[in-house]
PDB file of C-alpha atoms and ligand atoms in Angstrom:
ATOM      1  CA  MET D 283       0.765  -2.048 -14.311  1.00 91.00           C
ATOM      2  CA  ILE D 284       4.283  -0.895 -15.350  1.00 96.00           C
ATOM      3  CA  GLU D 285       5.984  -2.229 -18.450  1.00 97.00           C
ATOM      4  CA  LEU D 286       9.423  -1.053 -19.566  1.00 98.00           C
ATOM      5  CA  ASN D 287      10.694  -2.346 -22.852  1.00 98.00           C
ATOM      6  CA  LYS D 288      14.346  -1.663 -23.845  1.00 98.00           C
ATOM      7  CA  VAL D 289      14.295   1.819 -22.353  1.00 98.00           C
ATOM      8  CA  SER D 290      17.393   3.925 -22.993  1.00 98.00           C
ATOM      9  CA  PHE D 291      18.044   7.489 -21.897  1.00 98.00           C
ATOM     10  CA  SER D 292      20.950   9.972 -21.995  1.00 98.00           C
ATOM     11  CA  TYR D 293      21.506  13.429 -20.542  1.00 97.00           C
ATOM     12  CA  ASN D 294      23.055  15.627 -23.247  1.00 95.00           C
ATOM     13  CA  GLY D 295      24.531  12.667 -25.055  1.00 92.00           C
ATOM     14  CA  SER D 296      25.848  10.889 -21.913  1.00 96.00           C
ATOM     15  CA  PRO D 297      24.099   7.500 -21.715  1.00 97.00           C
ATOM     16  CA  VAL D 298      22.508   6.761 -18.329  1.00 98.00           C
ATOM     17  CA  LEU D 299      20.067   3.917 -19.022  1.00 98.00           C
ATOM     18  CA  ASP D 300      20.645   1.240 -21.624  1.00 97.00           C
ATOM     19  CA  GLY D 301      17.925  -1.203 -22.685  1.00 97.00           C
ATOM     20  CA  VAL D 302      16.120  -1.444 -19.355  1.00 98.00           C
ATOM     21  CA  THR D 303      13.325  -4.041 -19.491  1.00 98.00           C
ATOM     22  CA  PHE D 304      11.051  -5.201 -16.650  1.00 97.00           C
ATOM     23  CA  ASP D 305       7.386  -5.400 -15.676  1.00 97.00           C
ATOM     24  CA  VAL D 306       5.695  -4.705 -12.376  1.00 96.00           C
ATOM     25  CA  GLY D 307       2.191  -6.072 -11.887  1.00 93.00           C
ATOM     26  CA  GLU D 308      -0.769  -4.813  -9.914  1.00 90.00           C
ATOM     27  CA  GLY D 309      -0.276  -5.265  -6.167  1.00 89.00           C
ATOM     28  CA  GLU D 310       3.494  -5.799  -6.562  1.00 93.00           C
ATOM     29  CA  MET D 311       6.074  -3.968  -4.451  1.00 93.00           C
ATOM     30  CA  VAL D 312       9.559  -3.790  -5.861  1.00 96.00           C
ATOM     31  CA  ALA D 313      12.783  -2.237  -4.550  1.00 97.00           C
ATOM     32  CA  ILE D 314      15.404  -0.907  -6.942  1.00 98.00           C
ATOM     33  CA  VAL D 315      18.931  -0.900  -5.562  1.00 97.00           C
ATOM     34  CA  GLY D 316      22.341  -0.230  -7.063  1.00 96.00           C
ATOM     35  CA  PRO D 317      25.442   1.936  -6.729  1.00 95.00           C
ATOM     36  CA  ASN D 318      25.438   5.724  -6.914  1.00 94.00           C
ATOM     37  CA  GLY D 319      24.996   7.004 -10.431  1.00 95.00           C
ATOM     38  CA  ALA D 320      23.499   3.721 -11.705  1.00 96.00           C
ATOM     39  CA  GLY D 321      20.471   5.596 -13.091  1.00 97.00           C
ATOM     40  CA  LYS D 322      17.889   4.730 -10.395  1.00 97.00           C
ATOM     41  CA  SER D 323      16.464   8.244  -9.924  1.00 97.00           C
ATOM     42  CA  THR D 324      16.430   8.760 -13.674  1.00 97.00           C
ATOM     43  CA  LEU D 325      14.449   5.546 -14.046  1.00 98.00           C
ATOM     44  CA  LEU D 326      11.800   6.773 -11.589  1.00 97.00           C
ATOM     45  CA  LYS D 327      11.607  10.105 -13.435  1.00 96.00           C
ATOM     46  CA  LEU D 328      10.966   8.220 -16.677  1.00 97.00           C
ATOM     47  CA  VAL D 329       8.257   6.069 -15.097  1.00 97.00           C
ATOM     48  CA  SER D 330       6.597   9.156 -13.610  1.00 95.00           C
ATOM     49  CA  GLY D 331       6.643  10.922 -17.004  1.00 94.00           C
ATOM     50  CA  LEU D 332       9.001  13.738 -15.977  1.00 94.00           C
ATOM     51  CA  LEU D 333      11.448  12.481 -18.623  1.00 96.00           C
ATOM     52  CA  LYS D 334      10.857  10.788 -21.970  1.00 96.00           C
ATOM     53  CA  PRO D 335      12.883   7.749 -23.117  1.00 97.00           C
ATOM     54  CA  ASP D 336      15.275   8.282 -26.057  1.00 97.00           C
ATOM     55  CA  SER D 337      14.309   4.824 -27.283  1.00 97.00           C
ATOM     56  CA  GLY D 338      12.228   1.904 -26.104  1.00 97.00           C
ATOM     57  CA  ASN D 339       8.935   2.499 -24.378  1.00 96.00           C
ATOM     58  CA  ILE D 340       7.173   2.664 -21.048  1.00 97.00           C
ATOM     59  CA  LYS D 341       3.556   1.653 -20.695  1.00 97.00           C
ATOM     60  CA  LEU D 342       1.391   2.120 -17.646  1.00 96.00           C
ATOM     61  CA  THR D 343      -1.915   0.277 -17.450  1.00 94.00           C
ATOM     62  CA  PHE D 344      -4.723   1.461 -15.176  1.00 90.00           C
ATOM     63  CA  ASN D 345      -8.134  -0.196 -15.238  1.00 88.00           C
ATOM     64  CA  GLY D 346      -7.382  -1.755 -18.615  1.00 89.00           C
ATOM     65  CA  ARG D 347      -6.322   1.594 -20.170  1.00 92.00           C
ATOM     66  CA  VAL D 348      -2.752   1.878 -21.421  1.00 95.00           C
ATOM     67  CA  CYS D 349      -0.803   5.142 -21.434  1.00 95.00           C
ATOM     68  CA  GLN D 350       2.714   6.441 -21.884  1.00 95.00           C
ATOM     69  CA  PRO D 351       3.632   8.504 -18.824  1.00 95.00           C
ATOM     70  CA  HIS D 352       5.384  11.383 -20.641  1.00 94.00           C
ATOM     71  CA  ARG D 353       2.216  12.013 -22.682  1.00 95.00           C
ATOM     72  CA  LEU D 354      -0.060  12.517 -19.669  1.00 92.00           C
ATOM     73  CA  SER D 355      -1.163  15.995 -18.589  1.00 90.00           C
ATOM     74  CA  ARG D 356       0.211  17.028 -15.186  1.00 86.00           C
ATOM     75  CA  LYS D 357      -3.153  16.639 -13.507  1.00 85.00           C
ATOM     76  CA  THR D 358      -3.829  13.194 -14.990  1.00 89.00           C
ATOM     77  CA  ALA D 359      -0.292  12.050 -14.129  1.00 90.00           C
ATOM     78  CA  ALA D 360      -0.801  13.157 -10.530  1.00 89.00           C
ATOM     79  CA  ARG D 361      -4.073  11.233 -10.334  1.00 90.00           C
ATOM     80  CA  LEU D 362      -2.321   8.043 -11.448  1.00 93.00           C
ATOM     81  CA  VAL D 363       1.231   8.346 -10.137  1.00 95.00           C
ATOM     82  CA  ALA D 364       2.409   9.586  -6.723  1.00 94.00           C
ATOM     83  CA  MET D 365       6.109  10.350  -6.551  1.00 94.00           C
ATOM     84  CA  VAL D 366       8.233  10.916  -3.463  1.00 93.00           C
ATOM     85  CA  PRO D 367      11.325  12.647  -4.869  1.00 91.00           C
ATOM     86  CA  GLN D 368      14.739  12.331  -3.289  1.00 87.00           C
ATOM     87  CA  GLN D 369      14.961  16.094  -3.037  1.00 83.00           C
ATOM     88  CA  ASN D 370      12.349  18.776  -3.165  1.00 86.00           C
ATOM     89  CA  PRO D 371      12.592  22.566  -2.827  1.00 86.00           C
ATOM     90  CA  ARG D 372      11.247  23.846   0.493  1.00 89.00           C
ATOM     91  CA  ASN D 373       8.962  26.765   0.024  1.00 87.00           C
ATOM     92  CA  ALA D 374       9.033  28.680   3.309  1.00 86.00           C
ATOM     93  CA  GLU D 375       5.562  30.117   2.599  1.00 90.00           C
ATOM     94  CA  PHE D 376       3.918  26.693   2.857  1.00 94.00           C
ATOM     95  CA  SER D 377       2.962  24.860   6.014  1.00 96.00           C
ATOM     96  CA  VAL D 378       3.101  21.071   6.373  1.00 97.00           C
ATOM     97  CA  GLU D 379      -0.688  20.876   6.033  1.00 96.00           C
ATOM     98  CA  GLU D 380      -0.681  23.013   2.863  1.00 95.00           C
ATOM     99  CA  LEU D 381       1.957  20.856   1.190  1.00 95.00           C
ATOM    100  CA  VAL D 382       0.137  17.632   2.073  1.00 96.00           C
ATOM    101  CA  LEU D 383      -3.147  19.153   0.868  1.00 95.00           C
ATOM    102  CA  SER D 384      -1.510  19.958  -2.482  1.00 92.00           C
ATOM    103  CA  GLY D 385      -1.361  16.173  -2.952  1.00 92.00           C
ATOM    104  CA  ARG D 386      -5.157  16.308  -3.282  1.00 92.00           C
ATOM    105  CA  TYR D 387      -5.030  18.784  -6.204  1.00 86.00           C
ATOM    106  CA  SER D 388      -5.374  16.125  -8.887  1.00 81.00           C
ATOM    107  CA  GLN D 389      -8.442  14.645  -7.129  1.00 78.00           C
ATOM    108  CA  SER D 390     -10.129  17.954  -6.342  1.00 75.00           C
ATOM    109  CA  GLY D 391     -13.145  19.156  -8.268  1.00 70.00           C
ATOM    110  CA  PHE D 392     -14.184  22.467  -9.817  1.00 69.00           C
ATOM    111  CA  TRP D 393     -14.875  24.009  -6.409  1.00 74.00           C
ATOM    112  CA  GLY D 394     -11.409  23.204  -5.088  1.00 76.00           C
ATOM    113  CA  TYR D 395     -10.649  21.216  -1.959  1.00 81.00           C
ATOM    114  CA  GLU D 396     -13.609  19.784  -0.101  1.00 82.00           C
ATOM    115  CA  ALA D 397     -14.196  18.437   3.413  1.00 87.00           C
ATOM    116  CA  ARG D 398     -13.253  14.930   2.196  1.00 89.00           C
ATOM    117  CA  ASP D 399      -9.843  16.176   0.998  1.00 90.00           C
ATOM    118  CA  ARG D 400      -9.159  17.781   4.380  1.00 93.00           C
ATOM    119  CA  ARG D 401     -10.240  14.612   6.182  1.00 94.00           C
ATOM    120  CA  ILE D 402      -7.854  12.497   4.101  1.00 94.00           C
ATOM    121  CA  VAL D 403      -5.024  14.999   4.700  1.00 95.00           C
ATOM    122  CA  HIS D 404      -5.576  14.882   8.466  1.00 96.00           C
ATOM    123  CA  GLN D 405      -5.634  11.090   8.530  1.00 94.00           C
ATOM    124  CA  VAL D 406      -2.445  10.852   6.500  1.00 93.00           C
ATOM    125  CA  MET D 407      -0.654  13.487   8.611  1.00 95.00           C
ATOM    126  CA  GLU D 408      -1.591  11.602  11.784  1.00 94.00           C
ATOM    127  CA  SER D 409      -0.352   8.306  10.392  1.00 91.00           C
ATOM    128  CA  CYS D 410       2.966   9.922   9.340  1.00 92.00           C
ATOM    129  CA  GLY D 411       3.442  11.411  12.831  1.00 92.00           C
ATOM    130  CA  LEU D 412       2.843  14.975  11.573  1.00 94.00           C
ATOM    131  CA  GLY D 413      -0.292  15.809  13.562  1.00 93.00           C
ATOM    132  CA  ASP D 414       1.491  18.291  15.853  1.00 95.00           C
ATOM    133  CA  LEU D 415       3.426  19.880  12.994  1.00 96.00           C
ATOM    134  CA  ALA D 416       0.485  20.734  10.714  1.00 96.00           C
ATOM    135  CA  GLN D 417       0.982  24.512  10.895  1.00 96.00           C
ATOM    136  CA  ARG D 418       4.800  24.434  10.909  1.00 96.00           C
ATOM    137  CA  ARG D 419       6.516  26.178   7.918  1.00 96.00           C
ATOM    138  CA  LEU D 420       8.509  23.829   5.685  1.00 96.00           C
ATOM    139  CA  ASN D 421      11.783  25.672   6.326  1.00 94.00           C
ATOM    140  CA  GLU D 422      11.360  25.039  10.073  1.00 95.00           C
ATOM    141  CA  LEU D 423      11.354  21.222   9.785  1.00 94.00           C
ATOM    142  CA  SER D 424      14.158  18.749  10.375  1.00 92.00           C
ATOM    143  CA  GLY D 425      15.254  16.600   7.401  1.00 90.00           C
ATOM    144  CA  GLY D 426      13.221  13.648   8.686  1.00 91.00           C
ATOM    145  CA  GLU D 427      10.098  15.732   9.339  1.00 93.00           C
ATOM    146  CA  PHE D 428      10.283  17.166   5.830  1.00 93.00           C
ATOM    147  CA  LYS D 429      10.728  13.681   4.357  1.00 92.00           C
ATOM    148  CA  ARG D 430       7.628  12.493   6.206  1.00 93.00           C
ATOM    149  CA  THR D 431       5.736  15.519   4.834  1.00 95.00           C
ATOM    150  CA  LEU D 432       6.714  14.511   1.259  1.00 94.00           C
ATOM    151  CA  LEU D 433       5.599  10.929   1.982  1.00 93.00           C
ATOM    152  CA  ALA D 434       2.315  12.194   3.427  1.00 94.00           C
ATOM    153  CA  ARG D 435       1.691  14.312   0.318  1.00 95.00           C
ATOM    154  CA  ALA D 436       2.212  11.242  -1.892  1.00 94.00           C
ATOM    155  CA  LEU D 437      -0.112   9.096   0.252  1.00 93.00           C
ATOM    156  CA  ALA D 438      -2.780  11.828   0.207  1.00 93.00           C
ATOM    157  CA  GLN D 439      -2.797  11.582  -3.607  1.00 93.00           C
ATOM    158  CA  GLN D 440      -4.246   8.034  -3.322  1.00 92.00           C
ATOM    159  CA  ALA D 441      -2.757   7.237  -6.746  1.00 93.00           C
ATOM    160  CA  PRO D 442      -2.638   3.614  -7.894  1.00 93.00           C
ATOM    161  CA  LEU D 443       1.096   3.783  -8.596  1.00 94.00           C
ATOM    162  CA  ILE D 444       3.518   4.966  -5.885  1.00 94.00           C
ATOM    163  CA  LEU D 445       7.138   5.774  -6.774  1.00 96.00           C
ATOM    164  CA  MET D 446       9.574   6.564  -3.984  1.00 95.00           C
ATOM    165  CA  ASP D 447      13.162   7.723  -4.334  1.00 95.00           C
ATOM    166  CA  GLU D 448      15.063   6.774  -1.171  1.00 94.00           C
ATOM    167  CA  PRO D 449      12.030   7.189   1.106  1.00 90.00           C
ATOM    168  CA  THR D 450      13.884   6.336   4.312  1.00 91.00           C
ATOM    169  CA  THR D 451      16.884   8.658   3.959  1.00 88.00           C
ATOM    170  CA  ASP D 452      16.853  11.175   6.844  1.00 85.00           C
ATOM    171  CA  LEU D 453      14.418   9.055   8.882  1.00 88.00           C
ATOM    172  CA  ASP D 454      15.353   7.634  12.260  1.00 89.00           C
ATOM    173  CA  LEU D 455      15.069   3.894  12.900  1.00 90.00           C
ATOM    174  CA  ARG D 456      11.521   4.019  14.217  1.00 89.00           C
ATOM    175  CA  TYR D 457      10.178   6.065  11.306  1.00 87.00           C
ATOM    176  CA  GLN D 458      12.098   3.956   8.738  1.00 90.00           C
ATOM    177  CA  GLU D 459      10.097   0.953   9.864  1.00 90.00           C
ATOM    178  CA  GLU D 460       6.791   2.741  10.475  1.00 87.00           C
ATOM    179  CA  ILE D 461       6.785   4.603   7.168  1.00 87.00           C
ATOM    180  CA  LEU D 462       7.681   1.526   5.137  1.00 90.00           C
ATOM    181  CA  HIS D 463       4.919  -0.462   6.851  1.00 88.00           C
ATOM    182  CA  LEU D 464       2.472   2.370   6.206  1.00 86.00           C
ATOM    183  CA  VAL D 465       3.363   2.780   2.530  1.00 88.00           C
ATOM    184  CA  LYS D 466       3.217  -0.958   1.937  1.00 87.00           C
ATOM    185  CA  GLU D 467      -0.193  -1.156   3.604  1.00 83.00           C
ATOM    186  CA  ARG D 468      -1.436   1.667   1.332  1.00 78.00           C
ATOM    187  CA  ALA D 469       0.152   0.119  -1.728  1.00 76.00           C
ATOM    188  CA  SER D 470      -1.342  -3.339  -1.220  1.00 73.00           C
ATOM    189  CA  GLY D 471      -4.384  -4.479  -3.175  1.00 72.00           C
ATOM    190  CA  SER D 472      -4.700  -3.006  -6.627  1.00 71.00           C
ATOM    191  CA  ARG D 473      -1.891  -0.478  -6.238  1.00 86.00           C
ATOM    192  CA  CYS D 474       1.776  -0.910  -7.003  1.00 92.00           C
ATOM    193  CA  LEU D 475       4.962   0.383  -5.385  1.00 94.00           C
ATOM    194  CA  LEU D 476       8.374   0.937  -6.905  1.00 96.00           C
ATOM    195  CA  ALA D 477      10.974   2.230  -4.444  1.00 96.00           C
ATOM    196  CA  VAL D 478      14.623   3.151  -4.912  1.00 97.00           C
ATOM    197  CA  MET D 479      16.264   1.941  -1.714  1.00 95.00           C
ATOM    198  CA  HIS D 480      19.685   3.004  -0.545  1.00 91.00           C
ATOM    199  CA  ASP D 481      19.813   0.593   2.384  1.00 93.00           C
ATOM    200  CA  LEU D 482      20.064  -3.046   1.282  1.00 94.00           C
ATOM    201  CA  VAL D 483      19.127  -4.406   4.706  1.00 93.00           C
ATOM    202  CA  LEU D 484      15.893  -2.411   4.775  1.00 93.00           C
ATOM    203  CA  ALA D 485      15.204  -3.272   1.134  1.00 95.00           C
ATOM    204  CA  THR D 486      15.498  -7.002   1.800  1.00 95.00           C
ATOM    205  CA  ARG D 487      13.390  -6.768   4.943  1.00 93.00           C
ATOM    206  CA  HIS D 488      10.490  -4.950   3.320  1.00 93.00           C
ATOM    207  CA  PHE D 489      10.435  -6.103  -0.301  1.00 94.00           C
ATOM    208  CA  SER D 490      10.191  -9.596  -1.724  1.00 91.00           C
ATOM    209  CA  ARG D 491      11.390  -8.614  -5.210  1.00 97.00           C
ATOM    210  CA  ILE D 492      14.566  -6.630  -5.832  1.00 98.00           C
ATOM    211  CA  ILE D 493      16.018  -5.184  -9.021  1.00 98.00           C
ATOM    212  CA  ILE D 494      19.723  -4.314  -9.055  1.00 97.00           C
ATOM    213  CA  LEU D 495      20.454  -1.531 -11.504  1.00 97.00           C
ATOM    214  CA  SER D 496      24.103  -1.117 -12.325  1.00 95.00           C
ATOM    215  CA  ASP D 497      25.674   1.061 -14.980  1.00 94.00           C
ATOM    216  CA  GLY D 498      22.284   1.823 -16.494  1.00 96.00           C
ATOM    217  CA  ARG D 499      21.269  -1.834 -16.926  1.00 97.00           C
ATOM    218  CA  VAL D 500      19.178  -4.325 -15.039  1.00 97.00           C
ATOM    219  CA  TYR D 501      21.867  -6.459 -13.490  1.00 96.00           C
ATOM    220  CA  ALA D 502      19.573  -8.807 -11.550  1.00 97.00           C
ATOM    221  CA  ASP D 503      15.839  -9.012 -10.951  1.00 98.00           C
ATOM    222  CA  GLY D 504      14.063 -11.525  -8.736  1.00 97.00           C
ATOM    223  CA  ALA D 505      13.411 -12.838  -5.268  1.00 96.00           C
ATOM    224  CA  VAL D 506      15.555 -11.355  -2.472  1.00 94.00           C
ATOM    225  CA  GLU D 507      17.787 -14.370  -1.763  1.00 93.00           C
ATOM    226  CA  GLU D 508      18.418 -14.986  -5.470  1.00 95.00           C
ATOM    227  CA  VAL D 509      19.429 -11.402  -6.145  1.00 96.00           C
ATOM    228  CA  ILE D 510      21.320 -10.390  -2.997  1.00 96.00           C
ATOM    229  CA  THR D 511      24.403 -12.606  -3.272  1.00 95.00           C
ATOM    230  CA  SER D 512      28.063 -11.787  -2.675  1.00 94.00           C
ATOM    231  CA  GLU D 513      28.772 -12.325  -6.353  1.00 95.00           C
ATOM    232  CA  ASN D 514      26.057  -9.884  -7.476  1.00 96.00           C
ATOM    233  CA  ILE D 515      27.140  -7.278  -4.908  1.00 94.00           C
ATOM    234  CA  ARG D 516      30.776  -7.629  -5.879  1.00 94.00           C
ATOM    235  CA  ARG D 517      29.996  -7.204  -9.572  1.00 93.00           C
ATOM    236  CA  ALA D 518      27.354  -4.497  -9.263  1.00 94.00           C
ATOM    237  CA  TYR D 519      28.903  -2.415  -6.432  1.00 92.00           C
ATOM    238  CA  GLY D 520      32.568  -3.359  -6.818  1.00 91.00           C
ATOM    239  CA  LEU D 521      32.670  -4.426  -3.159  1.00 90.00           C
ATOM    240  CA  GLU D 522      33.763  -7.767  -1.707  1.00 91.00           C
ATOM    241  CA  VAL D 523      31.235  -8.777   0.955  1.00 92.00           C
ATOM    242  CA  ASP D 524      30.084 -11.865   2.779  1.00 92.00           C
ATOM    243  CA  VAL D 525      26.311 -12.151   2.576  1.00 93.00           C
ATOM    244  CA  ASP D 526      24.712 -13.887   5.507  1.00 92.00           C
ATOM    245  CA  TRP D 527      21.146 -14.253   6.785  1.00 91.00           C
ATOM    246  CA  HIS D 528      20.459 -14.116  10.514  1.00 91.00           C
ATOM    247  CA  ARG D 529      16.884 -15.044  11.493  1.00 88.00           C
ATOM    248  CA  GLY D 530      15.785 -14.067   8.006  1.00 85.00           C
ATOM    249  CA  GLN D 531      17.574 -10.696   8.104  1.00 89.00           C
ATOM    250  CA  LEU D 532      20.385  -9.738   5.768  1.00 92.00           C
ATOM    251  CA  VAL D 533      23.848  -9.287   7.272  1.00 92.00           C
ATOM    252  CA  LEU D 534      26.543  -7.793   5.024  1.00 91.00           C
ATOM    253  CA  ILE D 535      30.153  -8.034   6.128  1.00 89.00           C
ATOM    254  CA  PRO D 536      32.757  -6.281   3.980  1.00 87.00           C
ATOM    255  CA  LYS D 537      35.594  -8.776   3.436  1.00 83.00           C
ATOM    256  CA  GLY D 538      38.946  -8.245   5.038  1.00 71.00           C
ATOM    257  CA  LYS D 539      37.754  -5.346   7.188  1.00 57.00           C
ATOM    258  CA  GLY D 540      37.580  -5.725  10.942  1.00 53.00           C
ATOM    259  CA  ARG D 541      36.012  -3.252  13.331  1.00 53.00           C
ATOM    260  CA  ILE D 542      37.428   0.211  12.792  1.00 50.00           C
TER     261      ILE D 542
HETATM  262  P1  LIG Z  29      21.291   7.144  -9.066  1.00 55.11           P
HETATM  263  O1  LIG Z  29      19.900   7.551  -8.660  1.00 55.11           O
HETATM  264  O2  LIG Z  29      21.397   5.682  -9.355  1.00 55.11           O
HETATM  265  O3  LIG Z  29      22.359   7.594  -8.130  1.00 55.11           O
HETATM  266  P2  LIG Z  29      20.924   9.092 -11.199  1.00 55.11           P
HETATM  267  O4  LIG Z  29      19.795   8.630 -12.036  1.00 55.11           O
HETATM  268  O5  LIG Z  29      20.663  10.190 -10.216  1.00 55.11           O
HETATM  269  O6  LIG Z  29      21.597   7.833 -10.485  1.00 55.11           O
HETATM  270  O7  LIG Z  29      22.094   9.580 -12.146  1.00 55.11           O
HETATM  271  C1  LIG Z  29      22.633   8.761 -13.166  1.00 55.11           C
HETATM  272  C2  LIG Z  29      23.701   9.556 -13.893  1.00 55.11           C
HETATM  273  O8  LIG Z  29      23.096  10.636 -14.587  1.00 55.11           O
HETATM  274  C3  LIG Z  29      24.764  10.140 -12.978  1.00 55.11           C
HETATM  275  O9  LIG Z  29      26.015  10.066 -13.639  1.00 55.11           O
HETATM  276  C4  LIG Z  29      24.335  11.593 -12.841  1.00 55.11           C
HETATM  277  O10 LIG Z  29      25.453  12.421 -12.639  1.00 55.11           O
HETATM  278  C5  LIG Z  29      23.684  11.876 -14.180  1.00 55.11           C
HETATM  279  N1  LIG Z  29      22.616  12.873 -14.085  1.00 55.11           N
HETATM  280  C6  LIG Z  29      21.561  12.829 -13.240  1.00 55.11           C
HETATM  281  N2  LIG Z  29      20.736  13.899 -13.456  1.00 55.11           N
HETATM  282  C7  LIG Z  29      21.295  14.625 -14.446  1.00 55.11           C
HETATM  283  C8  LIG Z  29      20.931  15.826 -15.130  1.00 55.11           C
HETATM  284  N3  LIG Z  29      19.806  16.495 -14.829  1.00 55.11           N
HETATM  285  N4  LIG Z  29      21.762  16.288 -16.103  1.00 55.11           N
HETATM  286  C9  LIG Z  29      22.890  15.601 -16.448  1.00 55.11           C
HETATM  287  N5  LIG Z  29      23.296  14.453 -15.835  1.00 55.11           N
HETATM  288  C10 LIG Z  29      22.516  13.968 -14.850  1.00 55.11           C
END
């Protein structure tokens, strides 16, 4: 569904991505990890069509039709790609329900939102734990509540491709797990999920394929236990760690540091 071929990108002449190549197939769920400034958010913006590669190309395939994301109209892009940004302005005039409903814009017809759109919005708000907050203004939400509202808007879009930039930041432990389960359930089948994950432990628990992006390049790409090794973490993050697995869960212990 996603194909990146030697994609490079710079901001005002400063290179950020350099020859990034990978494919993600239908039904696949992939986590992108890597140090700050590696180019992860920029990569998602390129895949969503908000930015255009300087060189190389990105192809998205939906139902046998191939497109380049930066060439899509805004409405078509929103029908195909749902993006949960890392940050989003909070417009105090909007309620939670109104923002989530705006996720239905690309699917709505000539007459605007219909009963079906409102039904989907209510279901999604309930499943994201937002039922009681529907009428709350966006500027009156906690960081985690606002993040769940952005996730709910993306799920309401029902797009085949879901892109998420650090979806669990600001969420407490319970919602980190619940939201990841929910998004994965929605993304299964013919959809596809690409998520930038800050937390390596959560990434390894929820995704079977991980891409490490470091210094604008794909440093490693593959199954969790192949990719998350002390050698890869040392080289990509510049941190000496012992990598251990306890009952299938990742345990990272920085070397030479005891309890502080
Ligand atoms: P990551 O998500 O891995 O932390 P980003 O893609 O956000 O990395 O940023 C990669 C690099 O590009 C960083 O050095 C960042 O400062 C720079 N950058 C990000 N956005 C812009 C922008 N709009 N203009 C100029 N530089 C930017």
